[in-house]
GROMACS .gro file of N, CA and C in nm:
model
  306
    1UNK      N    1   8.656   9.799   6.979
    1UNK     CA    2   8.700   9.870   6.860
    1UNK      C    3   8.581   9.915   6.778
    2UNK      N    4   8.470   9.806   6.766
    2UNK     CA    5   8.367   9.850   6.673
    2UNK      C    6   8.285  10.001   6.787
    3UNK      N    7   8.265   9.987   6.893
    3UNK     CA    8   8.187  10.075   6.940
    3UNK      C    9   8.305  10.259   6.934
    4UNK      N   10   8.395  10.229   6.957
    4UNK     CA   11   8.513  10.353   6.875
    4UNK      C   12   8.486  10.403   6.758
    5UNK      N   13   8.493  10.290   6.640
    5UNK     CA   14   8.438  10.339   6.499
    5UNK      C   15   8.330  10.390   6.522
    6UNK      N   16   8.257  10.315   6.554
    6UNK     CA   17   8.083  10.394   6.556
    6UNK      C   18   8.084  10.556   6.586
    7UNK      N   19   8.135  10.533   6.742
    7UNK     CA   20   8.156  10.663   6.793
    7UNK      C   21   8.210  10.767   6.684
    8UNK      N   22   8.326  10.711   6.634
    8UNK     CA   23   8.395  10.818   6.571
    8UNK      C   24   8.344  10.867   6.404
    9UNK      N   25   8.211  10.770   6.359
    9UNK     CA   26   8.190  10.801   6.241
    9UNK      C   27   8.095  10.873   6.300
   10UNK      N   28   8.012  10.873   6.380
   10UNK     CA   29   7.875  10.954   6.443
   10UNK      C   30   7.951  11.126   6.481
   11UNK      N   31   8.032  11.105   6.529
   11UNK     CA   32   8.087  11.259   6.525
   11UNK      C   33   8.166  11.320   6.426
   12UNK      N   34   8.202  11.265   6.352
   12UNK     CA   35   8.223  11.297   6.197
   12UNK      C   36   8.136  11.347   6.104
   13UNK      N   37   8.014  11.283   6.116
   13UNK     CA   38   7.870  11.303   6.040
   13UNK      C   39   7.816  11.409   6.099
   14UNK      N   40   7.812  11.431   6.212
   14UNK     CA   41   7.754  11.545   6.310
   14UNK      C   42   7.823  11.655   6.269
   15UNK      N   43   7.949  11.704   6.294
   15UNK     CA   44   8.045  11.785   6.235
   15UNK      C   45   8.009  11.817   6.080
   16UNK      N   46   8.014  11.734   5.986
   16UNK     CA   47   7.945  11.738   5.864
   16UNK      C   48   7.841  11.788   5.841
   17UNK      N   49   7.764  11.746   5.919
   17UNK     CA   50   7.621  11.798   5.926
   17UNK      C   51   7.617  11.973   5.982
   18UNK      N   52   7.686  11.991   6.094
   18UNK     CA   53   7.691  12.086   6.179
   18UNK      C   54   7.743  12.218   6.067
   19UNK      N   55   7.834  12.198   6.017
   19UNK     CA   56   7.911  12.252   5.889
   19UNK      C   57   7.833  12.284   5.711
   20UNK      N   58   7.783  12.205   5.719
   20UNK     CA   59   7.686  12.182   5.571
   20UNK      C   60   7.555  12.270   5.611
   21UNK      N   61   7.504  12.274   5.718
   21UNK     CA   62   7.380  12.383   5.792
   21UNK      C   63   7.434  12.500   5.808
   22UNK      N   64   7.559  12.551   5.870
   22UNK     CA   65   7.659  12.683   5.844
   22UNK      C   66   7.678  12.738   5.741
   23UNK      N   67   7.700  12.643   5.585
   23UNK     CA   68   7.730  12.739   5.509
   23UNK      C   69   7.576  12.731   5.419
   24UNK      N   70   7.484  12.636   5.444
   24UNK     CA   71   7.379  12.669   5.369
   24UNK      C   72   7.311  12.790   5.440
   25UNK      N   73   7.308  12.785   5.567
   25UNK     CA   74   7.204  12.932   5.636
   25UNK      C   75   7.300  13.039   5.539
   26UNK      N   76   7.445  13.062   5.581
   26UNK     CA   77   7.470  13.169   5.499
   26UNK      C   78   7.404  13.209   5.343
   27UNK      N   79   7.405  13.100   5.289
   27UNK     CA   80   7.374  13.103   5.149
   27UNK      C   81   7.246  13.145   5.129
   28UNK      N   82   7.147  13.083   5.199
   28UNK     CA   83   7.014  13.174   5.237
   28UNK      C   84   7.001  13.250   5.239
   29UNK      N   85   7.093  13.308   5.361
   29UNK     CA   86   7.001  13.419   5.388
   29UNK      C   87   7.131  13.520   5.279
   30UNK      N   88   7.193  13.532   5.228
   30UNK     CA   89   7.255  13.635   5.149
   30UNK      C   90   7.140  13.645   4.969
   31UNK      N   91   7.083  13.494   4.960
   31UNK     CA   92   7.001  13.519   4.871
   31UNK      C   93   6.855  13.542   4.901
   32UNK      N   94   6.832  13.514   4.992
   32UNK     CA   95   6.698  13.590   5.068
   32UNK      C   96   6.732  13.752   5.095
   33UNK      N   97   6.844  13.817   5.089
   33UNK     CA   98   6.842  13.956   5.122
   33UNK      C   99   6.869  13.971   4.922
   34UNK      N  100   6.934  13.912   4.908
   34UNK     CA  101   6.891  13.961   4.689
   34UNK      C  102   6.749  13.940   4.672
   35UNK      N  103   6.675  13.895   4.688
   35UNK     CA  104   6.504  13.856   4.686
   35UNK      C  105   6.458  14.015   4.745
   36UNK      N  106   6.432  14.005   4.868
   36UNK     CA  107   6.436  14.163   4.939
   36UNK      C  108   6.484  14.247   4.862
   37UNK      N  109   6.591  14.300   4.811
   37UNK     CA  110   6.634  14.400   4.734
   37UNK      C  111   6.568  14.450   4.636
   38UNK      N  112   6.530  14.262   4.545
   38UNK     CA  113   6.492  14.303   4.415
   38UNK      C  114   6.332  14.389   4.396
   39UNK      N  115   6.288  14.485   4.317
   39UNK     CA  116   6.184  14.569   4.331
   39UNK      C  117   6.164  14.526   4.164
   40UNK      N  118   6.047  14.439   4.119
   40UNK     CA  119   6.022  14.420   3.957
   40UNK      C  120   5.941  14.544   3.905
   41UNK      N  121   5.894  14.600   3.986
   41UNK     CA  122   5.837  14.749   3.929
   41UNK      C  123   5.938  14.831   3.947
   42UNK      N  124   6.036  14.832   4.002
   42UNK     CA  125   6.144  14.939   3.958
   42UNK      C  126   6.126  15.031   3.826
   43UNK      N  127   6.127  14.967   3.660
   43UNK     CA  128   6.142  15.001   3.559
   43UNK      C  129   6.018  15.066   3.558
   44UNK      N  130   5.879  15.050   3.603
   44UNK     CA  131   5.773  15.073   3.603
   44UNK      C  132   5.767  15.200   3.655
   45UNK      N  133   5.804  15.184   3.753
   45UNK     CA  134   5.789  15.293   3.870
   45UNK      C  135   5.887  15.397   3.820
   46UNK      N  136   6.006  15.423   3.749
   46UNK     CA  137   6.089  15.508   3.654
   46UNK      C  138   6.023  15.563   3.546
   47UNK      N  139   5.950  15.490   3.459
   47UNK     CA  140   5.866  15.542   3.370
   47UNK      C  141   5.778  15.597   3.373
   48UNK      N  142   5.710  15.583   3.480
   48UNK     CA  143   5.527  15.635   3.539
   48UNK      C  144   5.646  15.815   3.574
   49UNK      N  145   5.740  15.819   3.636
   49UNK     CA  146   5.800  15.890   3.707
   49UNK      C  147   5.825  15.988   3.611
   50UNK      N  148   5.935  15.919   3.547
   50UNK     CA  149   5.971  16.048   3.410
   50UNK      C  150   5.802  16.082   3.326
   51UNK      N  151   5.694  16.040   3.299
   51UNK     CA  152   5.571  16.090   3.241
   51UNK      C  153   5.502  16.196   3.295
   52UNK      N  154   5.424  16.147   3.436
   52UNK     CA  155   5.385  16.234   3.522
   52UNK      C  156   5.458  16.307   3.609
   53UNK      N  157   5.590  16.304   3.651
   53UNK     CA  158   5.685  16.349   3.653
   53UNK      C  159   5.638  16.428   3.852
   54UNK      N  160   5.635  16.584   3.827
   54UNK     CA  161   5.583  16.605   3.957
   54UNK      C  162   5.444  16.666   3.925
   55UNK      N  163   5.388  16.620   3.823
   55UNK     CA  164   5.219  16.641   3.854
   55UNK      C  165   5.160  16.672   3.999
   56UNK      N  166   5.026  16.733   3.999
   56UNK     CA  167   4.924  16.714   4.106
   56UNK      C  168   4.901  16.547   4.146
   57UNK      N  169   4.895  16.538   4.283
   57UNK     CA  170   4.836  16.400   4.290
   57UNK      C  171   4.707  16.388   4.205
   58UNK      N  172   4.599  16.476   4.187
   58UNK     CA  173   4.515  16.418   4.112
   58UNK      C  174   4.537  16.377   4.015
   59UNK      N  175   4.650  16.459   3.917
   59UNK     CA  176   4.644  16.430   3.779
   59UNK      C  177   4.723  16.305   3.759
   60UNK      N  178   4.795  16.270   3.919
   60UNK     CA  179   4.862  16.143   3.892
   60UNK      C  180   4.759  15.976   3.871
   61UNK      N  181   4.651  16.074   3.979
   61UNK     CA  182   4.565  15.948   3.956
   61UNK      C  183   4.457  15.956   3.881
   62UNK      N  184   4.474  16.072   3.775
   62UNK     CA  185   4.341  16.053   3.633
   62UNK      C  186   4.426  15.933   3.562
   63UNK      N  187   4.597  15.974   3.577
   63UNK     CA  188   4.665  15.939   3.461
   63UNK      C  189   4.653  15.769   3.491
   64UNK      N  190   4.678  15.730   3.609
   64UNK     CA  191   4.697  15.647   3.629
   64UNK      C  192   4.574  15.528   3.642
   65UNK      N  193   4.470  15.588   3.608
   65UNK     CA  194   4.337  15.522   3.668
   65UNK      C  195   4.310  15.516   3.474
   66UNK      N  196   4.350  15.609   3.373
   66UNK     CA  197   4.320  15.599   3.232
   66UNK      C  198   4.420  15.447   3.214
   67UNK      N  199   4.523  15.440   3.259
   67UNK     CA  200   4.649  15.318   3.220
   67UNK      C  201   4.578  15.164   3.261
   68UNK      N  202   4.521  15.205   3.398
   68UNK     CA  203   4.458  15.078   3.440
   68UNK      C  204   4.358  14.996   3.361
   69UNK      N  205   4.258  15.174   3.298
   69UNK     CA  206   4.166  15.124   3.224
   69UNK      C  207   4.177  15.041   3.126
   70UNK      N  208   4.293  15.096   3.048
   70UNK     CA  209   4.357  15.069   2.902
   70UNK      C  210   4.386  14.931   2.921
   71UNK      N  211   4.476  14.897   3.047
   71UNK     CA  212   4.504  14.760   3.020
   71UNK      C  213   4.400  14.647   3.064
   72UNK      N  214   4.345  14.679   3.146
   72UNK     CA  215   4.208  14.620   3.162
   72UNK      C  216   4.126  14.559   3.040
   73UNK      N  217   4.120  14.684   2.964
   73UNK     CA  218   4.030  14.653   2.832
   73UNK      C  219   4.140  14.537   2.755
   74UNK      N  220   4.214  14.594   2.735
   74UNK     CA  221   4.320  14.495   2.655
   74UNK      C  222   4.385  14.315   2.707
   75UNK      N  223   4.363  14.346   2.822
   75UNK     CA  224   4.342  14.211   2.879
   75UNK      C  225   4.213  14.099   2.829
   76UNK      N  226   4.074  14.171   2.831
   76UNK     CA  227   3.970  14.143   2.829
   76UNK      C  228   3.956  14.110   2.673
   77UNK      N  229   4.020  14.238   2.605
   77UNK     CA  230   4.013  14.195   2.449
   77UNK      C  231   4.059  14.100   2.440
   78UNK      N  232   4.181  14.044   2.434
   78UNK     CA  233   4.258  13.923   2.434
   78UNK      C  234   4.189  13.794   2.464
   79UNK      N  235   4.143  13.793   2.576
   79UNK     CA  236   4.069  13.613   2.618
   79UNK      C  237   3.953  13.644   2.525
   80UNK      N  238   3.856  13.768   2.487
   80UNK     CA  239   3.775  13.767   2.429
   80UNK      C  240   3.787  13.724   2.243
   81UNK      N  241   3.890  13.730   2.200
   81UNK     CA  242   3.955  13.741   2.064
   81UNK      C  243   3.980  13.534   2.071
   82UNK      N  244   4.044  13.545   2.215
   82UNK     CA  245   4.082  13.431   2.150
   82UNK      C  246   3.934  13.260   2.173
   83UNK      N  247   3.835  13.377   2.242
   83UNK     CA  248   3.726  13.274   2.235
   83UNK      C  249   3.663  13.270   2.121
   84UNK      N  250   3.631  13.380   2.038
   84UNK     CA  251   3.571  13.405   1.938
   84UNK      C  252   3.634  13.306   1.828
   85UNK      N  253   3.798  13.297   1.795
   85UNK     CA  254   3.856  13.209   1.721
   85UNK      C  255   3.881  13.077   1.773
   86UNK      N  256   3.817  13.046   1.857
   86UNK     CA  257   3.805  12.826   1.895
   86UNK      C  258   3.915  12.865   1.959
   87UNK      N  259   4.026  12.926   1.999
   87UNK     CA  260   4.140  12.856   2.082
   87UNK      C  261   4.133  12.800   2.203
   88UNK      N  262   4.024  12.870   2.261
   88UNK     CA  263   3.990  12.854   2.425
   88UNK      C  264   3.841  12.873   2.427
   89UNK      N  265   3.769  12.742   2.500
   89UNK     CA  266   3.653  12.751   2.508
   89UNK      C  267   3.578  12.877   2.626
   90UNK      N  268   3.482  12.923   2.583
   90UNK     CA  269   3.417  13.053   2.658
   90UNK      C  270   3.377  12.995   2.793
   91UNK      N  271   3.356  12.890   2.854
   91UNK     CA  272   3.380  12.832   2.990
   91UNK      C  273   3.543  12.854   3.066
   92UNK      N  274   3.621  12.848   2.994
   92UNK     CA  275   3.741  12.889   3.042
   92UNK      C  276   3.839  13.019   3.003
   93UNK      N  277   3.744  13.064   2.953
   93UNK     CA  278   3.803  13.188   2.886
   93UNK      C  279   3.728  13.265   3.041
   94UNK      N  280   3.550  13.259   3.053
   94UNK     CA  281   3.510  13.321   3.210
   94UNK      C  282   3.590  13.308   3.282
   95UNK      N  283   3.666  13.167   3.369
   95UNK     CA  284   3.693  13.133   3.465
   95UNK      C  285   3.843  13.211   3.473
   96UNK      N  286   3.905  13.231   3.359
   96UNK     CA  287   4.047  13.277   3.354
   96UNK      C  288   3.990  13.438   3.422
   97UNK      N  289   3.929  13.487   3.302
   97UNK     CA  290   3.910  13.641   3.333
   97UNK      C  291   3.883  13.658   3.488
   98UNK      N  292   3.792  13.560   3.522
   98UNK     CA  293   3.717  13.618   3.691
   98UNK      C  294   3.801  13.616   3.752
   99UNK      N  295   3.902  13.510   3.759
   99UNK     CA  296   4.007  13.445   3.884
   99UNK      C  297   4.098  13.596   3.853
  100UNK      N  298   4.181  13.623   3.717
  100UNK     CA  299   4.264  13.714   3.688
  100UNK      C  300   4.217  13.886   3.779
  101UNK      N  301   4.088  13.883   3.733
  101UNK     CA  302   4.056  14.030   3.747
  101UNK      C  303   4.000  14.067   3.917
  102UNK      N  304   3.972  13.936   3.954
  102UNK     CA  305   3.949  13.970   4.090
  102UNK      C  306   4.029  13.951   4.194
   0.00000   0.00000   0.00000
């Protein structure tokens, strides 16, 4: 009788198991294809769009090489602002910028 139970809880658990791996792969992979879908420059890529609109490629990439600049600098201002006022020591204010910008 005990080797029956055994048997019969071991294929119970297996089944369980077999079943609980079925509906998690589904669940995966339907949120692994929402992951895939999602595009976070979407809004980005709409706005650059409506500005430069159908420009020359060059003028897409003066425009776009001035934006880089801009935020570049403004990045740089920032860790630089906030070393100048004690928040963050200028040893880690370098190490942020280098790791960030390269």
């Amino acid at each position: 009788a005990r080797s029956r139970a055994s048997f019969e809880i071991r294929a119970f658990s297996s089944t369980v198991f077999a079943s609980a791996i079925a509906v998690l792969s589904t669940h995966v992979t339907s949120a692994a294809a929402a992951v895939v879908s999602f595009n976070p420059y979407e809004p980005v890529n709409a706005a650059v769009e409506r500005i430069i609109g159908d420009s020359a490629p060059m003028q897409q990439d003066a425009f776009l090489a001035v934006v880089s600049l801009m935020a570049c600098t403004a990045w740089l201002l920032i860790w630089q602002v906030l070393t100048y006022r004690g928040v963050i020591s200028s040893k880690k204010t370098r190490k942020i910028v280098h790791v960030t910008c390269a």
